[in-house]
Amino acid sequence: EVQLVESGGGLVKPGGSLRLSCAASGFSLSIYSMIWVRQAPGKGLEWVSSISSSNSYIYYADSVKGRFTISRDNARNSAYLQMNSLRAEDTAVYYCARDPARISGGSHIPYFFDYWGQGALVVVSS
Amino acid sequence: DIQMTQSPSSLSASVGDRVSLTCRASQSITRYLNWYQHKAGKAPKLLIYAASSLQGGDSSRFSGSGSGTDFTLTISSLQPEDSATYYCQQSYSTPITFGQGTRLEIK
C-alpha cells in the first residue's frame, strides 16, 4: 500500500526555520518526482515546490523562492522541505505528494499528484 | 502564470443529481488538466488526470472532459460521500496552479 507521512510541522516564530519530512512506503521514491503543496487556513491549494526523480529539475513557487529548499534522499525513501525566513503567510497545512512527472523538451515537468500525505501543520506566529 | 478559474464557487445538490463543475484556464493548456477531491482534514484525492482519464480505483460516477481552455468535471448520481471541495490543476507549465475550488454540498 502506497503511503506518504509528513512530519516536522509545528509552531515557529517569524524569521525562524523548520524542516518538513515526507516518508514514503509501498513504492520506490527513486522513480518518482515529489512535490509539496500547502493550504493556508480558509484558502485553496497552492503548489510550493517540485523535485524530479534524479534531482535534476527543481521548481519553486515565487512566494517561497530563495527561502525554501526541496530535497530528497532516495536511499531513505524520503523527501524534505527546508523552510527558512518563515513569515506569517506561510502558515498552512503542508502536503507532500507523489508525481509521475512527464518529459517535455528534455525537462521533467510536474504532471499529476496521485498519492498524498495527510499533511503537516506549520504555524508561524510570535 | 496560468490562471485557473472554477465555477461555481459553491453548489448545493441532492442525492441522485447529476452535476457539472467548470474550470477555465487563462490560456490553452491542451489537455494538461487534473481534478482533485478534498475533504476537510483529509488528504486531497486525485480523481481525473489528463482531462479525462479516471484515476484507477475511483468511481466511474466521475468523468472529465474538455481541452484547450475549458474543462468540465461531471458527477453522475450524487452520493452523500461526494460532499467535498473540488479543485482543478494545470500541469501545462510551471508554476503549477490550482483553481480556487468548488465547494459541493449534498442536501
Short mmCIF file of C-alpha atoms in Angstrom, two decimals:
data_model
loop_
_atom_site.label_atom_id
_atom_site.label_comp_id
_atom_site.label_asym_id
_atom_site.label_seq_id
_atom_site.Cartn_x
_atom_site.Cartn_y
_atom_site.Cartn_z
CA GLU A 1 0.00 0.00 0.00
CA VAL A 2 1.34 3.40 -1.01
CA GLN A 3 1.72 5.75 1.98
CA LEU A 4 3.20 9.18 2.49
CA VAL A 5 3.66 10.53 6.02
CA GLU A 6 4.70 14.11 6.72
CA SER A 7 6.43 15.17 9.92
CA GLY A 8 8.26 18.17 11.33
CA GLY A 9 5.45 20.68 11.49
CA GLY A 10 4.89 22.95 14.46
CA LEU A 11 4.86 26.49 15.82
CA VAL A 12 7.72 28.77 14.83
CA LYS A 13 8.37 32.49 15.21
CA PRO A 14 8.57 34.80 12.19
CA GLY A 15 12.04 34.60 10.71
CA GLY A 16 12.55 31.09 12.04
CA SER A 17 13.19 27.81 10.27
CA LEU A 18 11.54 24.42 10.05
CA ARG A 19 12.28 21.24 8.13
CA LEU A 20 9.44 19.05 6.92
CA SER A 21 9.99 15.40 6.10
CA CYS A 22 7.91 13.11 3.90
CA ALA A 23 8.45 9.39 4.45
CA ALA A 24 7.29 7.14 1.62
CA SER A 25 6.39 3.47 1.82
CA GLY A 26 4.86 0.93 -0.54
CA PHE A 27 6.79 2.18 -3.57
CA SER A 28 10.27 3.25 -4.60
CA LEU A 29 10.64 7.02 -4.33
CA SER A 30 13.58 6.90 -6.74
CA ILE A 31 11.41 6.69 -9.87
CA TYR A 32 9.01 9.50 -9.00
CA SER A 33 9.10 13.25 -8.73
CA MET A 34 7.86 14.59 -5.41
CA ILE A 35 6.00 17.78 -4.70
CA TRP A 36 4.88 19.94 -1.79
CA VAL A 37 1.51 21.70 -1.78
CA ARG A 38 0.11 23.85 1.02
CA GLN A 39 -3.28 25.06 2.16
CA ALA A 40 -3.49 28.19 4.28
CA PRO A 41 -6.45 28.48 6.69
CA GLY A 42 -9.64 29.08 4.75
CA LYS A 43 -7.80 29.10 1.42
CA GLY A 44 -7.35 26.74 -1.50
CA LEU A 45 -4.46 24.54 -2.55
CA GLU A 46 -1.16 26.20 -3.51
CA TRP A 47 1.70 24.37 -5.19
CA VAL A 48 5.00 25.10 -3.38
CA SER A 49 7.81 23.09 -4.96
CA SER A 50 8.71 20.04 -7.05
CA ILE A 51 11.82 17.87 -7.38
CA SER A 52 12.44 15.33 -10.13
CA SER A 53 13.46 11.72 -9.51
CA SER A 54 17.09 12.49 -10.37
CA ASN A 55 17.26 15.83 -8.52
CA SER A 56 17.99 17.48 -11.87
CA TYR A 57 14.79 19.50 -12.12
CA ILE A 58 13.67 21.60 -9.17
CA TYR A 59 10.91 24.19 -9.25
CA TYR A 60 9.59 26.68 -6.71
CA ALA A 61 6.62 28.98 -6.43
CA ASP A 62 7.68 32.63 -6.47
CA SER A 63 6.21 33.02 -2.97
CA VAL A 64 8.88 30.70 -1.48
CA LYS A 65 11.79 31.04 -3.90
CA GLY A 66 15.01 31.85 -2.07
CA ARG A 67 13.57 30.83 1.31
CA PHE A 68 12.53 27.19 0.87
CA THR A 69 14.68 24.30 -0.35
CA ILE A 70 13.31 20.98 -1.54
CA SER A 71 15.46 17.85 -1.41
CA ARG A 72 15.20 14.08 -1.40
CA ASP A 73 17.08 11.02 -0.18
CA ASN A 74 16.14 8.07 -2.35
CA ALA A 75 18.07 5.69 -0.10
CA ARG A 76 15.83 6.72 2.82
CA ASN A 77 12.74 6.86 0.57
CA SER A 78 12.12 10.38 1.84
CA ALA A 79 11.65 13.92 0.62
CA TYR A 80 12.19 17.14 2.55
CA LEU A 81 11.26 20.81 2.59
CA GLN A 82 13.63 23.14 4.41
CA MET A 83 11.79 26.35 5.22
CA ASN A 84 13.80 29.42 6.26
CA SER A 85 12.88 33.05 6.92
CA LEU A 86 9.33 31.98 7.69
CA ARG A 87 6.53 34.53 7.53
CA ALA A 88 3.02 34.61 8.95
CA GLU A 89 1.66 33.98 5.46
CA ASP A 90 3.50 30.64 5.35
CA THR A 91 1.07 29.33 7.99
CA ALA A 92 -0.62 26.35 6.36
CA VAL A 93 -1.05 22.62 6.22
CA TYR A 94 1.77 21.28 4.05
CA TYR A 95 1.19 18.16 1.98
CA CYS A 96 3.71 16.05 0.14
CA ALA A 97 2.57 14.09 -2.88
CA ARG A 98 3.89 11.72 -5.50
CA ASP A 99 4.19 12.85 -9.11
CA PRO A 100 4.83 10.55 -12.08
CA ALA A 101 6.04 13.69 -13.94
CA ARG A 102 6.32 13.98 -17.71
CA ILE A 103 9.14 14.78 -20.04
CA SER A 104 8.88 17.82 -22.28
CA GLY A 105 11.77 19.24 -24.23
CA GLY A 106 14.15 17.13 -22.17
CA SER A 107 12.87 18.55 -18.88
CA HIS A 108 10.84 16.78 -16.21
CA ILE A 109 7.61 18.73 -15.78
CA PRO A 110 5.25 18.19 -12.84
CA TYR A 111 2.22 16.25 -14.09
CA PHE A 112 -0.41 14.94 -11.68
CA PHE A 113 -0.26 14.07 -8.00
CA ASP A 114 -1.64 10.61 -7.41
CA TYR A 115 -0.88 9.94 -3.72
CA TRP A 116 -0.83 12.50 -0.92
CA GLY A 117 0.11 12.52 2.73
CA GLN A 118 -2.24 13.63 5.50
CA GLY A 119 -0.41 16.92 5.91
CA ALA A 120 1.73 18.71 8.50
CA LEU A 121 0.57 21.93 10.13
CA VAL A 122 3.01 24.82 10.20
CA VAL A 123 2.08 27.87 12.24
CA VAL A 124 4.24 30.98 12.02
CA SER A 125 3.41 33.31 14.88
CA SER A 126 5.11 35.32 17.57
CA ASP B 1 1.47 32.35 -14.84
CA ILE B 2 -1.60 30.44 -15.99
CA GLN B 3 -4.70 31.40 -14.01
CA MET B 4 -7.32 28.75 -13.33
CA THR B 5 -10.90 29.86 -12.65
CA GLN B 6 -13.54 27.48 -11.35
CA SER B 7 -17.29 27.93 -11.36
CA PRO B 8 -19.44 27.91 -9.45
CA SER B 9 -17.64 28.67 -6.20
CA SER B 10 -20.19 26.62 -4.32
CA LEU B 11 -23.02 24.33 -5.23
CA SER B 12 -25.78 22.53 -3.38
CA ALA B 13 -27.39 19.47 -4.94
CA SER B 14 -29.39 16.41 -3.95
CA VAL B 15 -28.54 12.75 -3.81
CA GLY B 16 -29.01 11.26 -7.25
CA ASP B 17 -28.47 14.56 -9.10
CA ARG B 18 -26.01 14.96 -11.95
CA VAL B 19 -23.72 17.99 -11.53
CA SER B 20 -21.08 19.64 -13.69
CA LEU B 21 -18.20 21.73 -12.38
CA THR B 22 -16.32 24.02 -14.72
CA CYS B 23 -12.67 25.06 -14.88
CA ARG B 24 -11.28 27.65 -17.28
CA ALA B 25 -7.60 28.34 -17.99
CA SER B 26 -6.28 31.79 -18.90
CA GLN B 27 -4.52 30.27 -21.93
CA SER B 28 -4.56 26.95 -23.72
CA ILE B 29 -3.25 24.08 -21.61
CA THR B 30 -4.16 21.43 -24.22
CA ARG B 31 -5.25 18.51 -22.00
CA TYR B 32 -2.89 19.03 -19.04
CA LEU B 33 -5.71 19.37 -16.55
CA ASN B 34 -6.29 17.34 -13.40
CA TRP B 35 -9.16 17.22 -10.88
CA TYR B 36 -8.92 16.56 -7.14
CA GLN B 37 -11.46 15.96 -4.40
CA HIS B 38 -10.57 17.38 -0.98
CA LYS B 39 -12.45 16.70 2.23
CA ALA B 40 -11.68 18.68 5.37
CA GLY B 41 -8.91 17.12 7.43
CA LYS B 42 -8.11 14.54 4.77
CA ALA B 43 -5.52 14.22 2.04
CA PRO B 44 -6.58 15.51 -1.37
CA LYS B 45 -7.52 12.72 -3.77
CA LEU B 46 -6.77 12.60 -7.50
CA LEU B 47 -9.94 11.91 -9.47
CA ILE B 48 -9.13 12.70 -13.10
CA TYR B 49 -5.83 13.31 -14.89
CA ALA B 50 -5.07 14.48 -18.43
CA ALA B 51 -8.55 16.00 -18.65
CA SER B 52 -10.48 12.74 -18.96
CA SER B 53 -8.52 9.77 -17.58
CA LEU B 54 -10.11 8.28 -14.48
CA GLN B 55 -7.65 7.55 -11.71
CA GLY B 56 -7.51 3.81 -11.01
CA GLY B 57 -9.97 2.59 -8.40
CA ASP B 58 -12.14 5.67 -8.48
CA SER B 59 -15.84 5.58 -9.07
CA SER B 60 -16.99 5.73 -12.67
CA ARG B 61 -19.56 8.28 -11.49
CA PHE B 62 -16.79 10.83 -12.04
CA SER B 63 -15.86 11.89 -15.58
CA GLY B 64 -13.83 14.69 -17.10
CA SER B 65 -13.94 16.42 -20.45
CA GLY B 66 -12.52 19.39 -22.31
CA SER B 67 -9.37 20.66 -23.95
CA GLY B 68 -7.68 23.97 -24.61
CA THR B 69 -9.09 26.38 -22.04
CA ASP B 70 -12.42 24.90 -20.95
CA PHE B 71 -12.88 21.79 -18.85
CA THR B 72 -15.69 20.05 -17.01
CA LEU B 73 -15.89 17.56 -14.15
CA THR B 74 -19.20 15.72 -14.13
CA ILE B 75 -20.50 13.69 -11.23
CA SER B 76 -23.42 11.48 -12.15
CA SER B 77 -25.86 10.34 -9.48
CA LEU B 78 -24.52 12.26 -6.49
CA GLN B 79 -23.88 10.35 -3.27
CA PRO B 80 -23.58 11.75 0.28
CA GLU B 81 -19.84 10.96 0.31
CA ASP B 82 -19.30 13.32 -2.64
CA SER B 83 -19.60 16.31 -0.31
CA ALA B 84 -16.18 17.98 -0.65
CA THR B 85 -14.26 20.78 -2.33
CA TYR B 86 -13.14 20.04 -5.88
CA TYR B 87 -10.01 21.61 -7.39
CA CYS B 88 -8.71 21.70 -10.92
CA GLN B 89 -4.95 21.96 -11.53
CA GLN B 90 -2.97 22.67 -14.68
CA SER B 91 0.31 20.94 -15.44
CA TYR B 92 0.98 22.57 -18.80
CA SER B 93 3.74 24.76 -17.38
CA THR B 94 5.33 25.85 -14.14
CA PRO B 95 4.35 27.39 -11.86
CA ILE B 96 1.73 24.68 -11.36
CA THR B 97 -1.55 26.38 -10.49
CA PHE B 98 -4.82 25.28 -8.94
CA GLY B 99 -8.28 26.75 -9.31
CA GLN B 100 -9.83 28.34 -6.25
CA GLY B 101 -12.09 25.33 -5.71
CA THR B 102 -15.80 24.48 -5.92
CA ARG B 103 -17.45 23.53 -2.64
CA LEU B 104 -20.11 20.88 -3.21
CA GLU B 105 -22.79 20.39 -0.58
CA ILE B 106 -25.21 17.49 -0.63
CA LYS B 107 -28.69 18.50 0.50
#
